[in-house]
Amino acid sequence: MIKIEGLEKMSSSQKLAYAKLLLRGQLEIESNFRALEANASAILMAVLDDLNWAGFYWVEGNQLVLGSFQGLPACTRISYGKGVCGSAWKENRSLRVEDVEAFPGHIACDSASRSELVIPLRKAGRVVGVLDLDSPLLNRFSQEDQEALEGFVEILEEALD
Ligand code: SME
């Protein structure tokens, strides 16, 4: 499988670049989206620091339904416009939440989560799912993290069925 070595010597921006490189490698050897999605969440959890949850929710009707993830068992369905994930879907934009307790309507799946980053996945401009990252640290995600992870999502979008 994927070899991950020397992470301890990498800066945060190198880790983000490395996660994208690993995902790009997966796209070269696998076309099954379910398999790619599963390894995408595992890559993020293995490479990035201070995450307690990394995974996907996919649009089904007027709800998001839990997809592949790493972390504790999570809520399986989120309605349109609800929580950080449903809001990112409704607003069709990334949402970076410095303090989840200050976000009205935040859905607490893991009580350890303190900050969160949600990035929509789009097909022909329409949101088809979201990548959700949770951290036990307040204000874990920077603007640089957001931009790099939007790039990570763009790679995965290339493989959407
Ligand atoms: N916190 C999210 C729910 C999903 S869990 O964090 C995995 C939200 O408010 O939408």
PDB file of C-alpha atoms and ligand atoms in Angstrom:
ATOM      1  CA  MET A   1       0.000   0.000   0.000  1.00  0.00           C
ATOM      2  CA  ILE A   2       0.940   3.614   0.352  1.00  0.00           C
ATOM      3  CA  LYS A   3       4.261   4.148   2.103  1.00  0.00           C
ATOM      4  CA  ILE A   4       4.339   7.103   4.444  1.00  0.00           C
ATOM      5  CA  GLU A   5       7.799   7.944   5.701  1.00  0.00           C
ATOM      6  CA  GLY A   6       9.532  11.005   7.095  1.00  0.00           C
ATOM      7  CA  LEU A   7       6.329  12.822   8.013  1.00  0.00           C
ATOM      8  CA  GLU A   8       7.873  14.114  11.215  1.00  0.00           C
ATOM      9  CA  LYS A   9      10.358  16.152   9.182  1.00  0.00           C
ATOM     10  CA  MET A  10       7.703  17.839   7.030  1.00  0.00           C
ATOM     11  CA  SER A  11       6.172  21.276   7.533  1.00  0.00           C
ATOM     12  CA  SER A  12       2.426  21.675   7.463  1.00  0.00           C
ATOM     13  CA  SER A  13       2.464  22.911   3.850  1.00  0.00           C
ATOM     14  CA  GLN A  14       4.678  19.979   2.821  1.00  0.00           C
ATOM     15  CA  LYS A  15       2.190  17.596   4.408  1.00  0.00           C
ATOM     16  CA  LEU A  16      -0.647  19.175   2.452  1.00  0.00           C
ATOM     17  CA  ALA A  17       1.345  18.841  -0.770  1.00  0.00           C
ATOM     18  CA  TYR A  18       2.220  15.259   0.119  1.00  0.00           C
ATOM     19  CA  ALA A  19      -1.435  14.360   0.742  1.00  0.00           C
ATOM     20  CA  LYS A  20      -2.277  15.656  -2.748  1.00  0.00           C
ATOM     21  CA  LEU A  21       0.591  13.699  -4.252  1.00  0.00           C
ATOM     22  CA  LEU A  22      -0.595  10.496  -2.587  1.00  0.00           C
ATOM     23  CA  LEU A  23      -4.149  11.063  -3.821  1.00  0.00           C
ATOM     24  CA  ARG A  24      -2.885  11.766  -7.350  1.00  0.00           C
ATOM     25  CA  GLY A  25      -1.008   8.450  -7.173  1.00  0.00           C
ATOM     26  CA  GLN A  26      -4.206   6.675  -6.176  1.00  0.00           C
ATOM     27  CA  LEU A  27      -6.061   8.107  -9.191  1.00  0.00           C
ATOM     28  CA  GLU A  28      -3.352   6.689 -11.429  1.00  0.00           C
ATOM     29  CA  ILE A  29      -3.832   3.155 -10.189  1.00  0.00           C
ATOM     30  CA  GLU A  30      -7.534   3.005  -9.329  1.00  0.00           C
ATOM     31  CA  SER A  31     -10.718   4.208 -11.022  1.00  0.00           C
ATOM     32  CA  ASN A  32     -13.325   2.892  -8.586  1.00  0.00           C
ATOM     33  CA  PHE A  33     -14.622   5.972  -6.800  1.00  0.00           C
ATOM     34  CA  ARG A  34     -15.591   4.143  -3.622  1.00  0.00           C
ATOM     35  CA  ALA A  35     -12.024   2.874  -3.246  1.00  0.00           C
ATOM     36  CA  LEU A  36     -10.555   6.312  -3.966  1.00  0.00           C
ATOM     37  CA  GLU A  37     -12.872   8.008  -1.497  1.00  0.00           C
ATOM     38  CA  ALA A  38     -11.899   5.516   1.199  1.00  0.00           C
ATOM     39  CA  ASN A  39      -8.180   6.048   0.680  1.00  0.00           C
ATOM     40  CA  ALA A  40      -8.654   9.827   0.397  1.00  0.00           C
ATOM     41  CA  SER A  41     -10.008   9.943   3.964  1.00  0.00           C
ATOM     42  CA  ALA A  42      -7.233   7.615   5.158  1.00  0.00           C
ATOM     43  CA  ILE A  43      -4.540   9.752   3.478  1.00  0.00           C
ATOM     44  CA  LEU A  44      -5.801  12.902   5.203  1.00  0.00           C
ATOM     45  CA  MET A  45      -5.975  11.237   8.600  1.00  0.00           C
ATOM     46  CA  ALA A  46      -2.517   9.653   8.201  1.00  0.00           C
ATOM     47  CA  VAL A  47      -0.698  12.711   6.864  1.00  0.00           C
ATOM     48  CA  LEU A  48      -2.266  15.776   8.500  1.00  0.00           C
ATOM     49  CA  ASP A  49      -1.784  16.667  12.151  1.00  0.00           C
ATOM     50  CA  ASP A  50      -4.446  17.150  14.790  1.00  0.00           C
ATOM     51  CA  LEU A  51      -7.509  15.686  13.106  1.00  0.00           C
ATOM     52  CA  ASN A  52     -10.039  13.554  14.953  1.00  0.00           C
ATOM     53  CA  TRP A  53     -12.349  12.988  11.967  1.00  0.00           C
ATOM     54  CA  ALA A  54     -11.870  13.091   8.188  1.00  0.00           C
ATOM     55  CA  GLY A  55     -14.461  11.931   5.715  1.00  0.00           C
ATOM     56  CA  PHE A  56     -17.240  12.485   3.246  1.00  0.00           C
ATOM     57  CA  TYR A  57     -20.977  13.056   3.123  1.00  0.00           C
ATOM     58  CA  TRP A  58     -22.844  12.600  -0.175  1.00  0.00           C
ATOM     59  CA  VAL A  59     -25.997  14.302  -1.425  1.00  0.00           C
ATOM     60  CA  GLU A  60     -29.034  12.041  -1.565  1.00  0.00           C
ATOM     61  CA  GLY A  61     -32.272  13.931  -2.134  1.00  0.00           C
ATOM     62  CA  ASN A  62     -32.466  16.715   0.455  1.00  0.00           C
ATOM     63  CA  GLN A  63     -29.920  15.110   2.790  1.00  0.00           C
ATOM     64  CA  LEU A  64     -26.230  14.383   3.080  1.00  0.00           C
ATOM     65  CA  VAL A  65     -25.516  10.732   3.802  1.00  0.00           C
ATOM     66  CA  LEU A  66     -22.342   9.503   5.501  1.00  0.00           C
ATOM     67  CA  GLY A  67     -19.653   8.132   3.178  1.00  0.00           C
ATOM     68  CA  SER A  68     -16.110   6.909   3.795  1.00  0.00           C
ATOM     69  CA  PHE A  69     -14.391   8.348   6.830  1.00  0.00           C
ATOM     70  CA  GLN A  70     -11.771   7.885   9.518  1.00  0.00           C
ATOM     71  CA  GLY A  71     -12.681   8.627  13.104  1.00  0.00           C
ATOM     72  CA  LEU A  72     -15.440   7.828  15.542  1.00  0.00           C
ATOM     73  CA  PRO A  73     -18.856   6.685  14.278  1.00  0.00           C
ATOM     74  CA  ALA A  74     -20.718   9.767  13.063  1.00  0.00           C
ATOM     75  CA  CYS A  75     -24.257  10.944  12.363  1.00  0.00           C
ATOM     76  CA  THR A  76     -25.415   9.253   9.167  1.00  0.00           C
ATOM     77  CA  ARG A  77     -27.721  11.946   7.755  1.00  0.00           C
ATOM     78  CA  ILE A  78     -27.546  15.738   7.711  1.00  0.00           C
ATOM     79  CA  SER A  79     -30.353  17.843   6.226  1.00  0.00           C
ATOM     80  CA  TYR A  80     -29.822  20.578   3.630  1.00  0.00           C
ATOM     81  CA  GLY A  81     -28.765  23.768   5.398  1.00  0.00           C
ATOM     82  CA  LYS A  82     -28.155  22.063   8.758  1.00  0.00           C
ATOM     83  CA  GLY A  83     -24.867  21.992  10.655  1.00  0.00           C
ATOM     84  CA  VAL A  84     -21.583  23.042   9.091  1.00  0.00           C
ATOM     85  CA  CYS A  85     -21.853  20.368   6.381  1.00  0.00           C
ATOM     86  CA  GLY A  86     -25.426  21.189   5.352  1.00  0.00           C
ATOM     87  CA  SER A  87     -24.584  24.908   5.378  1.00  0.00           C
ATOM     88  CA  ALA A  88     -21.526  24.411   3.124  1.00  0.00           C
ATOM     89  CA  TRP A  89     -23.825  22.491   0.737  1.00  0.00           C
ATOM     90  CA  LYS A  90     -26.523  25.179   0.806  1.00  0.00           C
ATOM     91  CA  GLU A  91     -24.054  28.040   0.408  1.00  0.00           C
ATOM     92  CA  ASN A  92     -21.976  26.090  -2.142  1.00  0.00           C
ATOM     93  CA  ARG A  93     -18.725  27.182  -0.533  1.00  0.00           C
ATOM     94  CA  SER A  94     -16.058  26.031   1.889  1.00  0.00           C
ATOM     95  CA  LEU A  95     -16.771  26.758   5.541  1.00  0.00           C
ATOM     96  CA  ARG A  96     -13.910  27.130   7.986  1.00  0.00           C
ATOM     97  CA  VAL A  97     -15.120  27.214  11.582  1.00  0.00           C
ATOM     98  CA  GLU A  98     -12.561  28.379  14.148  1.00  0.00           C
ATOM     99  CA  ASP A  99     -14.728  27.389  17.121  1.00  0.00           C
ATOM    100  CA  VAL A 100     -17.554  24.926  16.529  1.00  0.00           C
ATOM    101  CA  GLU A 101     -19.283  25.981  19.745  1.00  0.00           C
ATOM    102  CA  ALA A 102     -19.714  29.446  18.243  1.00  0.00           C
ATOM    103  CA  PHE A 103     -21.324  28.090  15.049  1.00  0.00           C
ATOM    104  CA  PRO A 104     -25.118  28.155  15.402  1.00  0.00           C
ATOM    105  CA  GLY A 105     -26.549  24.713  14.644  1.00  0.00           C
ATOM    106  CA  HIS A 106     -23.217  22.881  14.650  1.00  0.00           C
ATOM    107  CA  ILE A 107     -23.865  19.122  14.818  1.00  0.00           C
ATOM    108  CA  ALA A 108     -21.566  17.534  17.398  1.00  0.00           C
ATOM    109  CA  CYS A 109     -20.761  14.014  16.225  1.00  0.00           C
ATOM    110  CA  ASP A 110     -17.566  13.752  18.238  1.00  0.00           C
ATOM    111  CA  SER A 111     -17.529  15.861  21.395  1.00  0.00           C
ATOM    112  CA  ALA A 112     -13.735  16.233  21.033  1.00  0.00           C
ATOM    113  CA  SER A 113     -14.159  18.423  17.909  1.00  0.00           C
ATOM    114  CA  ARG A 114     -13.270  22.082  18.447  1.00  0.00           C
ATOM    115  CA  SER A 115     -12.780  23.386  14.895  1.00  0.00           C
ATOM    116  CA  GLU A 116     -13.936  22.208  11.504  1.00  0.00           C
ATOM    117  CA  LEU A 117     -13.364  22.654   7.774  1.00  0.00           C
ATOM    118  CA  VAL A 118     -15.980  21.608   5.216  1.00  0.00           C
ATOM    119  CA  ILE A 119     -15.304  21.716   1.459  1.00  0.00           C
ATOM    120  CA  PRO A 120     -17.982  20.962  -1.153  1.00  0.00           C
ATOM    121  CA  LEU A 121     -17.357  18.491  -3.985  1.00  0.00           C
ATOM    122  CA  ARG A 122     -18.973  19.620  -7.207  1.00  0.00           C
ATOM    123  CA  LYS A 123     -19.966  18.051 -10.458  1.00  0.00           C
ATOM    124  CA  ALA A 124     -20.829  20.532 -13.241  1.00  0.00           C
ATOM    125  CA  GLY A 125     -21.047  23.253 -10.582  1.00  0.00           C
ATOM    126  CA  ARG A 126     -23.566  21.387  -8.397  1.00  0.00           C
ATOM    127  CA  VAL A 127     -22.628  20.192  -4.933  1.00  0.00           C
ATOM    128  CA  VAL A 128     -22.678  16.387  -4.850  1.00  0.00           C
ATOM    129  CA  GLY A 129     -20.983  15.905  -1.487  1.00  0.00           C
ATOM    130  CA  VAL A 130     -18.691  17.465   1.092  1.00  0.00           C
ATOM    131  CA  LEU A 131     -15.329  16.705   2.644  1.00  0.00           C
ATOM    132  CA  ASP A 132     -15.525  17.252   6.406  1.00  0.00           C
ATOM    133  CA  LEU A 133     -12.456  17.621   8.613  1.00  0.00           C
ATOM    134  CA  ASP A 134     -12.689  17.960  12.384  1.00  0.00           C
ATOM    135  CA  SER A 135      -9.943  18.880  14.832  1.00  0.00           C
ATOM    136  CA  PRO A 136      -9.711  18.687  18.606  1.00  0.00           C
ATOM    137  CA  LEU A 137      -7.805  22.016  18.484  1.00  0.00           C
ATOM    138  CA  LEU A 138      -9.456  25.408  18.337  1.00  0.00           C
ATOM    139  CA  ASN A 139      -8.707  27.272  15.100  1.00  0.00           C
ATOM    140  CA  ARG A 140      -6.791  24.311  13.610  1.00  0.00           C
ATOM    141  CA  PHE A 141      -7.396  25.232   9.969  1.00  0.00           C
ATOM    142  CA  SER A 142      -5.711  28.186   8.248  1.00  0.00           C
ATOM    143  CA  GLN A 143      -6.568  29.856   4.965  1.00  0.00           C
ATOM    144  CA  GLU A 144      -3.569  28.002   3.505  1.00  0.00           C
ATOM    145  CA  ASP A 145      -4.996  24.677   4.731  1.00  0.00           C
ATOM    146  CA  GLN A 146      -8.335  25.537   3.159  1.00  0.00           C
ATOM    147  CA  GLU A 147      -6.797  26.374  -0.218  1.00  0.00           C
ATOM    148  CA  ALA A 148      -4.612  23.267  -0.273  1.00  0.00           C
ATOM    149  CA  LEU A 149      -7.518  21.037   0.724  1.00  0.00           C
ATOM    150  CA  GLU A 150      -9.705  22.617  -1.952  1.00  0.00           C
ATOM    151  CA  GLY A 151      -6.974  21.444  -4.324  1.00  0.00           C
ATOM    152  CA  PHE A 152      -7.153  17.958  -2.781  1.00  0.00           C
ATOM    153  CA  VAL A 153     -10.914  17.907  -3.399  1.00  0.00           C
ATOM    154  CA  GLU A 154     -10.421  19.056  -7.008  1.00  0.00           C
ATOM    155  CA  ILE A 155      -8.224  16.012  -7.624  1.00  0.00           C
ATOM    156  CA  LEU A 156     -10.945  13.742  -6.276  1.00  0.00           C
ATOM    157  CA  GLU A 157     -13.585  15.530  -8.364  1.00  0.00           C
ATOM    158  CA  GLU A 158     -11.733  14.372 -11.484  1.00  0.00           C
ATOM    159  CA  ALA A 159     -12.629  10.802 -10.518  1.00  0.00           C
ATOM    160  CA  LEU A 160     -16.337  11.365  -9.774  1.00  0.00           C
ATOM    161  CA  ASP A 161     -18.554   8.998 -11.776  1.00  0.00           C
TER     162      ASP A 161
HETATM  163  N1  SME B   1     -20.028  18.705  12.619  1.00  0.00           N
HETATM  164  C1  SME B   1     -20.713  18.406  11.389  1.00  0.00           C
HETATM  165  C2  SME B   1     -21.377  17.045  11.436  1.00  0.00           C
HETATM  166  C3  SME B   1     -20.528  15.949  10.929  1.00  0.00           C
HETATM  167  S1  SME B   1     -19.378  15.412  12.058  1.00  0.00           S
HETATM  168  O1  SME B   1     -18.494  16.517  12.442  1.00  0.00           O
HETATM  169  C4  SME B   1     -18.509  14.163  11.454  1.00  0.00           C
HETATM  170  C5  SME B   1     -21.735  19.481  11.074  1.00  0.00           C
HETATM  171  O2  SME B   1     -21.998  20.361  11.906  1.00  0.00           O
HETATM  172  O3  SME B   1     -22.284  19.451   9.974  1.00  0.00           O
END
